[in-house]
Short mmCIF file of C-alpha atoms in Angstrom, two decimals:
data_model
loop_
_atom_site.label_atom_id
_atom_site.label_comp_id
_atom_site.label_asym_id
_atom_site.label_seq_id
_atom_site.Cartn_x
_atom_site.Cartn_y
_atom_site.Cartn_z
CA UNK A 111 -17.28 -9.54 -14.30
CA UNK A 112 -17.63 -8.46 -10.69
CA UNK A 113 -15.37 -6.06 -9.01
CA UNK A 114 -14.38 -8.61 -6.42
CA UNK A 115 -12.97 -10.85 -8.99
CA UNK A 116 -10.97 -8.20 -10.59
CA UNK A 117 -9.57 -7.29 -7.17
CA UNK A 118 -8.50 -10.71 -6.41
CA UNK A 119 -6.89 -11.21 -10.18
CA UNK A 120 -5.13 -7.74 -9.87
CA UNK A 121 -3.76 -8.68 -6.33
CA UNK A 122 -2.82 -12.16 -7.49
CA UNK A 123 -0.85 -10.56 -10.58
CA UNK A 124 0.97 -7.89 -8.55
CA UNK A 125 2.13 -10.34 -6.05
CA UNK A 126 3.54 -12.46 -8.71
CA UNK A 127 5.14 -9.48 -10.72
CA UNK A 128 6.68 -8.39 -7.45
CA UNK A 129 8.04 -11.76 -6.48
CA UNK A 130 9.68 -11.68 -9.98
CA UNK A 131 11.14 -8.41 -9.45
CA UNK A 132 12.52 -9.32 -5.77
CA UNK A 133 14.28 -12.34 -7.14
CA UNK A 134 15.48 -11.28 -10.34
CA UNK A 135 16.22 -7.77 -10.10
CA UNK A 136 19.70 -6.63 -10.60
CA UNK A 137 19.88 -3.94 -8.05
CA UNK A 138 19.82 -5.42 -4.37
CA UNK A 139 18.17 -2.06 -3.10
CA UNK A 140 15.30 -2.03 -5.60
CA UNK A 141 14.62 -5.58 -4.73
CA UNK A 142 14.58 -4.78 -0.85
CA UNK A 143 11.94 -2.03 -1.58
CA UNK A 144 9.94 -4.67 -3.56
CA UNK A 145 10.07 -7.14 -0.90
CA UNK A 146 8.41 -4.65 1.52
CA UNK A 147 5.66 -3.99 -1.16
CA UNK A 148 5.42 -7.67 -1.36
CA UNK A 149 4.97 -8.15 2.38
CA UNK A 150 2.08 -5.46 2.15
CA UNK A 151 0.24 -6.95 -0.81
CA UNK A 152 0.75 -10.56 1.06
CA UNK A 153 -1.00 -9.36 4.12
CA UNK A 154 -3.73 -7.71 1.99
CA UNK A 155 -4.29 -11.19 0.28
CA UNK A 156 -4.39 -12.89 3.62
CA UNK A 157 -7.04 -10.65 4.56
CA UNK A 158 -8.84 -10.88 1.64
CA UNK A 159 -8.91 -14.74 1.78
CA UNK A 160 -10.38 -14.37 5.37
CA UNK A 161 -7.15 -15.52 7.13
CA UNK A 162 -6.77 -12.99 9.54
CA UNK A 163 -4.57 -14.59 11.79
CA UNK A 164 -1.91 -14.83 8.95
CA UNK A 165 -2.35 -11.09 7.93
CA UNK A 166 -1.70 -10.00 11.29
CA UNK A 167 1.57 -12.07 11.65
CA UNK A 168 2.47 -11.05 7.76
CA UNK A 169 1.77 -7.28 8.60
CA UNK A 170 4.05 -7.54 11.65
CA UNK A 171 6.92 -9.71 10.29
CA UNK A 172 6.71 -9.18 6.41
CA UNK A 173 5.96 -5.43 6.19
CA UNK A 174 7.88 -4.09 9.21
CA UNK A 175 10.55 -6.46 10.73
CA UNK A 176 11.92 -8.31 7.85
CA UNK A 177 12.18 -4.97 5.77
CA UNK A 178 14.27 -3.53 8.45
CA UNK A 179 16.36 -6.60 8.78
CA UNK A 180 17.26 -6.64 5.18
CA UNK A 181 17.82 -2.77 5.04
CA UNK A 182 20.30 -3.24 7.96
CA UNK A 183 21.78 -6.21 6.15
CA UNK A 184 22.37 -4.07 2.92
CA UNK A 185 23.78 -1.46 5.06
CA UNK A 186 26.36 -3.76 6.16
CA UNK A 187 26.93 -5.16 2.79
CA UNK A 188 27.46 -1.59 1.55
CA UNK A 189 29.84 -0.64 4.32
CA UNK A 190 32.02 -3.89 3.44
CA UNK A 191 32.10 -3.47 -0.37
CA UNK A 192 30.71 -0.04 -1.57
CA UNK A 193 31.28 -0.86 -5.25
CA UNK A 194 30.43 -4.56 -5.97
CA UNK A 195 26.87 -4.86 -4.52
CA UNK A 196 25.22 -3.83 -7.70
CA UNK A 197 25.33 -6.91 -9.64
CA UNK A 198 25.64 -9.29 -6.70
CA UNK A 199 23.58 -12.71 -7.72
CA UNK A 200 22.81 -11.47 -10.83
CA UNK A 201 24.83 -13.96 -12.70
CA UNK A 202 22.59 -16.37 -14.57
CA UNK A 203 23.62 -20.14 -14.45
CA UNK A 204 23.11 -22.25 -17.30
CA UNK A 205 21.11 -24.63 -14.86
CA UNK A 206 18.18 -21.92 -14.63
CA UNK A 207 15.80 -23.23 -17.23
CA UNK A 208 16.24 -26.98 -15.96
CA UNK A 209 15.61 -25.99 -12.75
CA UNK A 210 12.62 -23.60 -13.37
CA UNK A 211 11.10 -26.30 -15.53
CA UNK A 212 11.50 -29.08 -12.82
CA UNK A 213 9.78 -26.82 -10.39
CA UNK A 214 7.17 -25.77 -12.64
CA UNK A 215 6.35 -29.55 -13.17
CA UNK A 216 6.19 -30.08 -9.28
CA UNK A 217 4.25 -27.33 -8.96
CA UNK A 218 1.85 -28.75 -11.61
CA UNK A 219 1.96 -32.00 -10.10
CA UNK A 220 1.03 -30.84 -6.76
CA UNK A 221 -1.82 -28.75 -8.02
CA UNK A 222 -3.19 -31.67 -9.98
CA UNK A 223 -2.92 -34.05 -6.93
CA UNK A 224 -4.69 -31.41 -4.70
CA UNK A 225 -7.72 -31.00 -7.28
CA UNK A 226 -9.53 -34.20 -6.19
CA UNK A 227 -9.07 -33.42 -2.56
CA UNK A 228 -12.16 -31.22 -2.28
CA UNK A 229 -14.37 -34.20 -2.19
CA UNK A 230 -12.65 -36.13 0.48
CA UNK A 231 -15.04 -36.88 3.29
CA UNK A 232 -13.79 -35.91 7.10
CA UNK A 233 -11.10 -33.64 6.55
CA UNK A 234 -8.89 -32.59 9.08
CA UNK A 235 -10.15 -28.75 9.06
CA UNK A 236 -13.76 -29.91 9.09
CA UNK A 237 -13.22 -32.33 12.04
CA UNK A 238 -11.50 -29.58 13.85
CA UNK A 239 -14.43 -27.06 13.21
CA UNK A 240 -16.88 -29.78 14.26
CA UNK A 241 -15.43 -30.23 17.60
CA UNK A 242 -14.68 -26.75 18.37
CA UNK A 243 -17.59 -26.09 20.58
CA UNK A 244 -16.34 -28.88 23.02
CA UNK A 245 -13.18 -26.82 23.55
CA UNK A 246 -14.93 -23.60 24.16
CA UNK A 247 -12.45 -21.60 21.89
CA UNK A 248 -13.99 -19.13 19.54
CA UNK A 249 -11.01 -19.06 17.14
CA UNK A 250 -10.48 -22.20 15.24
CA UNK A 251 -6.87 -21.43 14.53
CA UNK A 252 -5.93 -21.18 18.14
CA UNK A 253 -7.83 -24.41 18.53
CA UNK A 254 -5.69 -26.22 15.98
CA UNK A 255 -2.32 -24.32 16.99
CA UNK A 256 -2.69 -25.18 20.55
CA UNK A 257 -4.84 -28.03 21.10
CA UNK A 258 -5.50 -30.24 17.95
CA UNK A 259 -1.77 -29.70 16.55
CA UNK A 260 -0.26 -28.55 19.76
CA UNK A 261 2.85 -30.82 19.34
CA UNK A 262 3.61 -29.19 15.89
CA UNK A 263 3.68 -25.90 17.70
CA UNK A 264 5.99 -27.33 20.25
CA UNK A 265 8.32 -28.42 17.57
CA UNK A 266 8.00 -24.73 15.98
CA UNK A 267 9.04 -23.13 19.24
CA UNK A 268 11.94 -25.99 19.28
CA UNK A 269 12.93 -24.73 15.89
CA UNK A 270 13.04 -21.08 16.83
CA UNK A 271 15.16 -21.82 19.90
CA UNK A 272 17.30 -24.02 17.62
CA UNK A 273 17.73 -21.28 15.05
CA UNK A 274 18.74 -18.75 17.59
CA UNK A 275 21.29 -20.88 19.26
CA UNK A 276 22.82 -21.79 15.53
CA UNK A 277 22.93 -18.09 14.81
CA UNK A 278 24.84 -17.39 18.17
CA UNK A 279 27.16 -20.47 17.03
CA UNK A 280 27.97 -18.89 13.89
CA UNK A 281 27.86 -15.20 14.47
CA UNK A 282 31.36 -14.06 15.57
CA UNK A 283 31.43 -11.60 18.38
CA UNK A 284 32.84 -8.83 16.33
CA UNK A 285 30.27 -8.68 13.69
CA UNK A 286 27.62 -6.83 15.39
CA UNK A 287 24.59 -5.98 13.27
CA UNK A 288 22.69 -3.19 14.85
CA UNK A 289 25.03 -0.20 15.14
CA UNK A 290 22.21 2.19 16.33
CA UNK A 291 21.27 4.23 13.31
CA UNK A 292 21.80 7.76 14.91
CA UNK A 293 18.36 8.68 14.30
CA UNK A 294 17.84 8.76 18.06
CA UNK A 295 19.50 12.34 17.69
CA UNK A 296 16.47 13.49 15.63
CA UNK A 297 13.75 15.17 17.79
CA UNK A 298 10.92 13.76 15.83
CA UNK A 299 12.05 10.18 16.16
CA UNK A 300 12.06 10.56 20.17
CA UNK A 301 8.26 11.57 20.15
CA UNK A 302 7.53 8.68 17.60
CA UNK A 303 8.85 6.14 20.18
CA UNK A 304 7.09 7.76 22.93
CA UNK A 305 3.79 7.33 20.68
CA UNK A 306 4.51 4.06 18.91
CA UNK A 307 5.89 1.74 21.78
CA UNK A 308 3.14 1.89 24.00
CA UNK A 309 0.52 1.43 21.35
CA UNK A 310 2.47 -1.58 19.95
CA UNK A 311 2.65 -3.03 23.50
CA UNK A 312 -1.09 -2.43 24.03
CA UNK A 313 -2.11 -3.93 20.64
CA UNK A 314 0.26 -6.94 21.15
CA UNK A 315 -1.28 -7.74 24.70
CA UNK A 316 -4.83 -7.37 23.43
CA UNK A 317 -3.92 -9.81 20.64
CA UNK A 318 -2.65 -12.42 23.11
CA UNK A 319 -5.61 -11.70 25.30
CA UNK A 320 -8.34 -12.22 22.48
CA UNK A 321 -6.34 -15.03 20.88
CA UNK A 322 -8.37 -17.85 21.97
CA UNK A 323 -11.78 -16.37 20.38
CA UNK A 324 -10.67 -13.86 17.79
CA UNK A 325 -7.60 -13.77 15.30
CA UNK A 326 -4.49 -13.16 17.17
CA UNK A 327 -2.22 -15.03 19.65
CA UNK A 328 1.41 -15.58 20.85
CA UNK A 329 2.94 -15.59 17.39
CA UNK A 330 1.09 -12.41 16.24
CA UNK A 331 1.80 -10.54 19.64
CA UNK A 332 5.42 -11.77 19.83
CA UNK A 333 6.11 -10.43 16.31
CA UNK A 334 4.84 -7.08 16.89
CA UNK A 335 6.84 -6.92 20.20
CA UNK A 336 9.84 -8.00 18.29
CA UNK A 337 9.12 -5.08 15.96
CA UNK A 338 8.94 -2.72 18.77
CA UNK A 339 12.25 -4.31 20.16
CA UNK A 340 13.92 -3.58 16.53
CA UNK A 341 12.52 -0.08 16.57
CA UNK A 342 14.27 0.60 20.01
CA UNK A 343 17.62 -1.18 18.85
CA UNK A 344 17.79 0.96 15.74
CA UNK A 345 17.40 3.96 17.74
CA UNK A 346 19.69 3.21 20.37
CA UNK A 347 17.19 2.83 23.06
CA UNK A 348 18.12 -0.83 23.63
CA UNK A 349 21.89 -1.64 23.49
CA UNK A 350 23.49 -5.05 22.35
CA UNK A 351 25.69 -6.63 25.35
CA UNK A 352 28.08 -9.39 25.01
CA UNK A 353 27.28 -11.33 28.07
CA UNK A 354 23.90 -13.01 28.61
CA UNK A 355 22.20 -13.22 31.73
CA UNK A 356 20.15 -16.09 33.42
CA UNK A 357 17.13 -14.07 32.91
CA UNK A 358 17.67 -13.68 29.31
CA UNK A 359 18.33 -17.57 29.04
CA UNK A 360 15.32 -18.30 30.99
CA UNK A 361 12.91 -16.13 28.94
CA UNK A 362 14.40 -17.57 25.66
CA UNK A 363 13.35 -21.34 27.05
CA UNK A 364 10.00 -20.16 28.34
CA UNK A 365 7.91 -21.02 25.34
CA UNK A 366 9.14 -24.47 24.88
CA UNK A 367 9.00 -25.17 28.76
CA UNK A 368 5.74 -23.87 29.04
CA UNK A 369 4.50 -26.30 25.68
CA UNK A 370 6.31 -29.14 27.42
CA UNK A 371 4.33 -28.54 30.72
CA UNK A 372 1.09 -28.50 28.43
CA UNK A 373 2.04 -31.61 26.88
CA UNK A 374 3.28 -33.63 30.19
CA UNK A 375 1.19 -32.07 32.84
CA UNK A 376 -2.14 -34.09 31.85
CA UNK A 377 0.13 -37.41 31.90
CA UNK A 378 0.71 -36.80 35.62
CA UNK A 379 -3.08 -36.38 36.48
CA UNK A 380 -3.78 -39.67 34.57
CA UNK A 381 -4.80 -38.34 31.25
CA UNK A 382 -3.30 -38.83 27.69
CA UNK A 383 -0.48 -36.46 26.72
CA UNK A 384 -1.53 -33.12 25.49
CA UNK A 385 -5.18 -33.42 26.73
CA UNK A 386 -6.97 -30.34 26.74
CA UNK A 387 -6.33 -28.18 30.15
CA UNK A 388 -8.57 -25.28 29.60
CA UNK A 389 -8.51 -21.78 28.67
CA UNK A 390 -6.49 -20.63 31.30
CA UNK A 391 -3.48 -23.09 30.72
CA UNK A 392 -3.65 -22.20 27.19
CA UNK A 393 -3.39 -18.32 27.81
CA UNK A 394 -0.29 -18.98 30.17
CA UNK A 395 1.31 -21.03 27.81
CA UNK A 396 0.49 -18.38 24.96
CA UNK A 397 2.19 -15.65 27.06
CA UNK A 398 5.29 -17.59 27.68
CA UNK A 399 5.53 -18.32 23.91
CA UNK A 400 4.98 -14.72 23.21
CA UNK A 401 7.75 -13.61 25.47
CA UNK A 402 10.26 -16.29 24.05
CA UNK A 403 9.26 -15.26 20.50
CA UNK A 404 9.71 -11.53 21.24
CA UNK A 405 13.05 -12.23 22.86
CA UNK A 406 14.38 -14.61 20.13
CA UNK A 407 13.49 -12.36 17.13
CA UNK A 408 14.95 -8.99 19.02
CA UNK A 409 18.10 -10.91 19.88
CA UNK A 410 18.38 -12.40 16.36
CA UNK A 411 18.19 -8.93 14.94
CA UNK A 412 20.84 -7.56 17.35
CA UNK A 413 22.93 -10.43 16.64
CA UNK A 414 24.09 -10.23 20.56
CA UNK A 415 23.31 -12.61 23.56
CA UNK A 416 21.65 -10.00 25.42
CA UNK A 417 20.45 -6.43 25.29
CA UNK A 418 20.01 -3.86 27.84
CA UNK A 419 18.03 -0.67 28.26
CA UNK A 420 20.03 2.71 27.52
CA UNK A 421 20.25 4.92 30.55
CA UNK B 13 -25.40 2.20 -2.84
CA UNK B 14 -22.51 2.83 -0.56
CA UNK B 15 -22.08 -0.85 -0.13
CA UNK B 16 -21.96 -1.39 -3.95
CA UNK B 17 -19.15 1.10 -4.60
CA UNK B 18 -16.74 -0.23 -1.83
CA UNK B 19 -15.25 -3.24 -4.37
CA UNK B 20 -14.90 -0.43 -7.13
CA UNK B 21 -13.21 1.90 -4.92
CA UNK B 22 -10.82 -0.85 -3.49
CA UNK B 23 -10.24 -1.71 -7.43
CA UNK B 24 -9.20 1.79 -7.96
CA UNK B 25 -6.73 1.96 -5.01
CA UNK B 26 -5.28 -1.17 -6.11
CA UNK B 27 -4.58 0.55 -9.57
CA UNK B 28 -2.90 3.47 -8.00
CA UNK B 29 -0.69 1.04 -6.28
CA UNK B 30 0.32 -0.73 -9.29
CA UNK B 31 1.06 2.31 -11.16
CA UNK B 32 3.15 3.34 -8.04
CA UNK B 33 5.37 0.41 -8.88
CA UNK B 34 6.70 2.16 -11.78
CA UNK B 35 8.56 4.49 -9.44
CA UNK B 36 9.97 1.91 -7.23
CA UNK B 37 11.35 0.26 -10.41
CA UNK B 38 12.56 3.97 -12.17
CA UNK B 39 14.05 5.20 -8.89
CA UNK B 40 16.29 7.32 -9.78
CA UNK B 41 17.51 7.27 -5.91
CA UNK B 42 17.10 5.05 -2.92
CA UNK B 43 14.92 7.94 -1.43
CA UNK B 44 12.36 7.90 -4.07
CA UNK B 45 12.23 4.19 -4.11
CA UNK B 46 11.48 4.10 -0.26
CA UNK B 47 9.31 6.71 -0.46
CA UNK B 48 6.98 5.20 -2.93
CA UNK B 49 7.14 1.92 -0.56
CA UNK B 50 5.70 4.27 2.10
CA UNK B 51 2.96 5.51 -0.16
CA UNK B 52 2.16 1.97 -0.92
CA UNK B 53 1.89 1.34 2.69
CA UNK B 54 -0.66 4.18 3.19
CA UNK B 55 -2.69 3.00 0.13
CA UNK B 56 -2.61 -0.44 1.32
CA UNK B 57 -4.06 0.91 4.89
CA UNK B 58 -6.87 2.72 2.90
CA UNK B 59 -7.52 -0.51 0.89
CA UNK B 60 -7.79 -2.80 4.06
CA UNK B 61 -10.28 -0.32 5.71
CA UNK B 62 -12.55 -0.38 2.40
CA UNK B 63 -12.19 -4.16 2.38
CA UNK B 64 -13.23 -4.51 6.03
CA UNK B 65 -16.39 -2.43 5.45
CA UNK B 66 -16.88 -4.47 1.95
CA UNK B 67 -16.47 -7.81 3.57
CA UNK B 68 -17.88 -6.86 7.09
CA UNK B 69 -14.72 -8.24 8.80
CA UNK B 70 -13.86 -5.75 11.29
CA UNK B 71 -10.75 -7.79 12.43
CA UNK B 72 -8.90 -6.35 9.07
CA UNK B 73 -8.80 -2.86 10.96
CA UNK B 74 -6.31 -4.80 13.27
CA UNK B 75 -4.10 -5.42 10.46
CA UNK B 76 -4.38 -1.81 9.07
CA UNK B 77 -3.47 -0.59 12.56
CA UNK B 78 -0.35 -2.96 12.68
CA UNK B 79 0.69 -1.58 9.31
CA UNK B 80 0.51 2.27 10.43
CA UNK B 81 2.14 1.51 13.60
CA UNK B 82 5.12 -0.32 12.21
CA UNK B 83 5.33 1.94 9.07
CA UNK B 84 8.16 3.86 10.17
CA UNK B 85 10.43 0.99 11.00
CA UNK B 86 11.80 0.49 7.40
CA UNK B 87 12.42 4.23 7.12
CA UNK B 88 14.39 4.64 10.46
CA UNK B 89 16.56 1.56 9.24
CA UNK B 90 17.25 3.27 5.95
CA UNK B 91 18.24 6.62 7.50
CA UNK B 92 21.76 7.52 6.84
CA UNK B 93 22.25 4.62 4.43
CA UNK B 94 26.07 4.99 2.96
CA UNK B 95 26.46 5.76 -0.87
CA UNK B 96 26.66 2.73 -2.94
CA UNK B 97 27.00 1.91 -6.64
CA UNK B 98 23.37 1.56 -7.95
CA UNK B 99 22.13 4.61 -6.35
CA UNK C 167 -28.49 12.17 3.07
CA UNK C 168 -25.74 10.60 5.18
CA UNK C 169 -25.31 8.08 2.23
CA UNK C 170 -24.83 10.65 -0.31
CA UNK C 171 -22.31 12.39 1.90
CA UNK C 172 -20.49 9.05 2.61
CA UNK C 173 -20.19 8.39 -1.06
CA UNK C 174 -18.79 11.89 -1.70
CA UNK C 175 -16.24 11.65 0.97
CA UNK C 176 -15.51 8.18 -0.42
CA UNK C 177 -15.07 9.67 -4.10
CA UNK C 178 -12.89 12.54 -2.51
CA UNK C 179 -10.54 10.02 -0.79
CA UNK C 180 -10.03 8.06 -3.83
CA UNK C 181 -9.39 11.35 -5.67
CA UNK C 182 -6.84 12.37 -3.32
CA UNK C 183 -5.02 9.02 -3.40
CA UNK C 184 -5.00 9.36 -7.17
CA UNK C 185 -3.50 12.74 -6.76
CA UNK C 186 -0.82 11.41 -4.91
CA UNK C 187 0.00 8.83 -7.20
CA UNK C 188 -0.01 11.10 -10.03
CA UNK C 189 2.26 13.36 -8.18
CA UNK C 190 4.64 10.30 -7.29
CA UNK C 191 4.91 9.76 -11.00
CA UNK C 192 4.87 12.82 -12.48
CA UNK C 193 6.82 15.42 -10.01
CA UNK C 194 10.30 16.31 -10.78
CA UNK C 195 12.38 15.21 -7.84
CA UNK C 196 12.28 13.46 -4.41
CA UNK C 197 11.46 16.56 -2.41
CA UNK C 198 8.45 17.21 -4.65
CA UNK C 199 7.51 13.78 -4.32
CA UNK C 200 7.60 14.16 -0.38
CA UNK C 201 4.54 16.20 -0.82
CA UNK C 202 2.52 13.91 -2.91
CA UNK C 203 3.08 11.14 -0.38
CA UNK C 204 2.51 13.08 2.96
CA UNK C 205 -0.25 15.54 1.95
CA UNK C 206 -2.45 14.03 -0.77
CA UNK C 207 -2.25 10.59 0.50
CA UNK C 208 -3.09 11.41 4.32
CA UNK C 209 -5.75 13.62 3.08
CA UNK C 210 -7.19 10.65 1.16
CA UNK C 211 -7.04 8.26 3.78
CA UNK C 212 -8.82 10.90 6.10
CA UNK C 213 -11.62 11.15 3.79
CA UNK C 214 -11.93 7.45 3.45
CA UNK C 215 -11.87 7.11 7.26
CA UNK C 216 -14.70 9.81 7.52
CA UNK C 217 -16.60 7.96 4.72
CA UNK C 218 -16.52 4.69 6.49
CA UNK C 219 -17.37 6.18 10.00
CA UNK C 220 -20.23 8.16 8.61
CA UNK C 221 -21.52 4.97 6.77
CA UNK C 222 -21.31 2.79 9.88
CA UNK C 223 -22.40 5.54 12.55
CA UNK C 224 -20.79 3.81 15.21
CA UNK C 225 -18.62 5.59 17.70
CA UNK C 226 -16.16 2.60 18.56
CA UNK C 227 -15.46 2.27 15.00
CA UNK C 228 -15.13 5.82 14.10
CA UNK C 229 -12.66 6.11 17.12
CA UNK C 230 -10.41 3.39 15.74
CA UNK C 231 -10.68 4.75 12.41
CA UNK C 232 -9.57 8.17 13.80
CA UNK C 233 -6.47 6.50 15.75
CA UNK C 234 -5.41 4.58 12.53
CA UNK C 235 -5.48 8.14 10.61
CA UNK C 236 -3.54 9.81 13.39
CA UNK C 237 -0.96 7.11 13.43
CA UNK C 238 -0.48 7.00 9.83
CA UNK C 239 -0.14 10.72 10.16
CA UNK C 240 2.67 10.40 12.55
CA UNK C 241 4.30 7.78 10.60
CA UNK C 242 4.37 9.77 7.24
CA UNK C 243 5.44 12.85 9.20
CA UNK C 244 8.46 11.01 10.77
CA UNK C 245 9.34 9.00 7.65
CA UNK C 246 9.16 12.09 5.03
CA UNK C 247 11.43 14.03 7.72
CA UNK C 248 13.95 11.24 7.48
CA UNK C 249 13.88 10.72 3.89
CA UNK C 250 14.20 14.30 3.28
CA UNK C 251 17.20 14.71 5.67
CA UNK C 252 18.90 11.62 4.00
CA UNK C 253 18.35 13.32 0.65
CA UNK C 254 19.75 16.59 1.66
CA UNK C 255 22.62 14.85 3.17
CA UNK C 256 23.58 13.06 0.08
CA UNK C 257 22.83 16.14 -2.12
CA UNK C 258 20.33 14.49 -4.30
CA UNK C 259 19.54 17.31 -6.73
CA UNK C 260 16.44 19.12 -7.27
CA UNK C 261 14.69 18.55 -10.58
CA UNK C 262 12.64 20.78 -13.18
CA UNK C 263 9.20 20.02 -14.88
CA UNK C 264 9.19 18.31 -18.20
CA UNK C 265 12.48 16.45 -17.73
#
């Protein structure tokens, strides 16, 4: 048995074990830490599978941002009810075995239906790879996300915007999520921010810039910048404010607007909708998407309509 | 020779990682659990670097770079966590 | 010659990460375990970075590995500081060996 197979088997087993601990653990904090570990293992598995675009996004979101989000959510929970949190969600319903069996049956059915797919000719992925050269893009994922399935990406950006608007509607003005965590008084954190934030920005802009030819792009860059935004919110460098500004609203919609332009502009020139408009147009659209993603995720974390910089 | 050893070194680090899970499970305090998650992070970075050399995929080093860049977010969010029941 | 040095460094790196894990599992309290995390593991990571840089022998790759190591060092410094402060503020007790 080769070491590669052993590594894969071990990674898979650890991932399933972690997932079980995350959902069935009786202590919330422990489940959160397991979830952070889950994000790390997931990123490693994506990397091992050669899906670097996903590994990059998962490293920024799963291991960094979501862990912090759950940590802050847990903190609020403890502040509201310090005692009862231990067994929250630990009650077993009698429906559990039924739901588990049905889910297992669904997974098995999907798995069996996917088995013969390997022989089908002309799969979408192969077609996309075959026509990659016509576009002049080196990264097949970028070609699929922005050209072949660009419409899906437009809808994804709309989903993100809708999610943000939904959260704004539901959130009460008083339930502020990110009270800064006083960590900013510590000497080390100040130096850490001075080192980390510029490098995060550099890496994010680099990922955006190379996204057409190498793993990277708007989603990866946006989630990295959002992680930096969360870091600044947690340390009190960015402060939530109650009133939104026109600039914030513009930046929130920029991604959707840029993709709509990418869809409609070719029609004005007499081509079909979403006709390929060249690398420059893609980069511009990705830059706009990056801004919207960054701002949406940061504001969702802040639980506020806008943020301002601490002076 | 060196290349042949890379998969085994990766496997060894993965075994370390799995063993560390026991400490997350056991605790006893929140600080212990978080600490182990951070150890998990360092070991994952080492594994990604080994994987990148093994599979000749230098892009994995960017993943490792992102992991080390964002490793502190969770501990900053954790700092000053108020006392609670299962601690 | 370089090959054997790289192998030795790789083995050393694995050893120190192993030492970190053993420390994490066996040391008696959170303050001791902080040592395992910050010292042994970062030394292990350094040795692995050195092994890879030596094996590849390219300056750019070595610089990236160096940057990753320095950032890992920064991160674990700040994290362990925050965790230790938290533990002290919460008066988490020190432990003894053999418990």
